[in-house]
């Protein structure tokens, strides 16, 4: 919860720092409808800065891929537009932080051959630097679409006492795919 509060404070701060006085649409808020196929509830807030040459984007998400695993995350993206107009091909760096809670269950038998279930709750935070590339289309009705492909490397392990590691959110190479559907104002 602290991470979400911190991200919200950063979002508001950056919007004041990078506010532009031009009449063009420079702020956007959107979702990733592709994530809904995997039960990932995600969104983003962004700002086109430097007269369209760059974008600051702050994604956030909630994902529960398994009943026993919950991941809440957020991050920041810095995008560089090839044409410098806030549309078209872009690339840039990303960083994300994930708060992970995992209820790890083990099964064993006692001396009377009764099944004994033990649950261990593991919580942790991981950090993922990476990069992405994509393309943004914008329409006169203020909607935009920005499909992206990305890759990163997660730093930090979510590991049980017996050495088992969580299937999602733990250390290693990661990839991402997104369809950023947004509204600009």
PDB file of C-alpha atoms in Angstrom, residues 10 22 30 44 54 61-62 73-75 81 83 90 106 131 147 156 158 171:
ATOM      1  CA  UNK A  10       5.175  10.953  -7.745  1.00  0.00           C
ATOM      2  CA  UNK A  22       0.934  24.776 -25.013  1.00  0.00           C
ATOM      3  CA  UNK A  30      -5.308   4.698 -20.179  1.00  0.00           C
ATOM      4  CA  UNK A  44      -1.062   4.206 -16.926  1.00  0.00           C
ATOM      5  CA  UNK A  54       9.510  12.606 -25.147  1.00  0.00           C
ATOM      6  CA  UNK A  61      -1.053  -2.965 -12.135  1.00  0.00           C
ATOM      7  CA  UNK A  62      -2.608  -5.662  -9.981  1.00  0.00           C
ATOM      8  CA  UNK A  73       3.327  -3.044  -9.107  1.00  0.00           C
ATOM      9  CA  UNK A  74       4.117   0.283 -10.609  1.00  0.00           C
ATOM     10  CA  UNK A  75       6.913   1.986 -12.424  1.00  0.00           C
ATOM     11  CA  UNK A  81       9.707   9.638 -30.157  1.00  0.00           C
ATOM     12  CA  UNK A  83       9.673  11.936 -35.159  1.00  0.00           C
ATOM     13  CA  UNK A  90       9.129   5.349 -29.857  1.00  0.00           C
ATOM     14  CA  UNK A 106       3.978 -27.915   1.262  1.00  0.00           C
ATOM     15  CA  UNK A 131      13.553  -1.251 -22.232  1.00  0.00           C
ATOM     16  CA  UNK A 147       1.198  -1.239 -28.789  1.00  0.00           C
ATOM     17  CA  UNK A 156      15.211  -9.874  -6.249  1.00  0.00           C
ATOM     18  CA  UNK A 158      10.742 -14.461  -3.876  1.00  0.00           C
ATOM     19  CA  UNK A 171      14.427 -12.921 -10.456  1.00  0.00           C
TER      20      UNK A 171
END
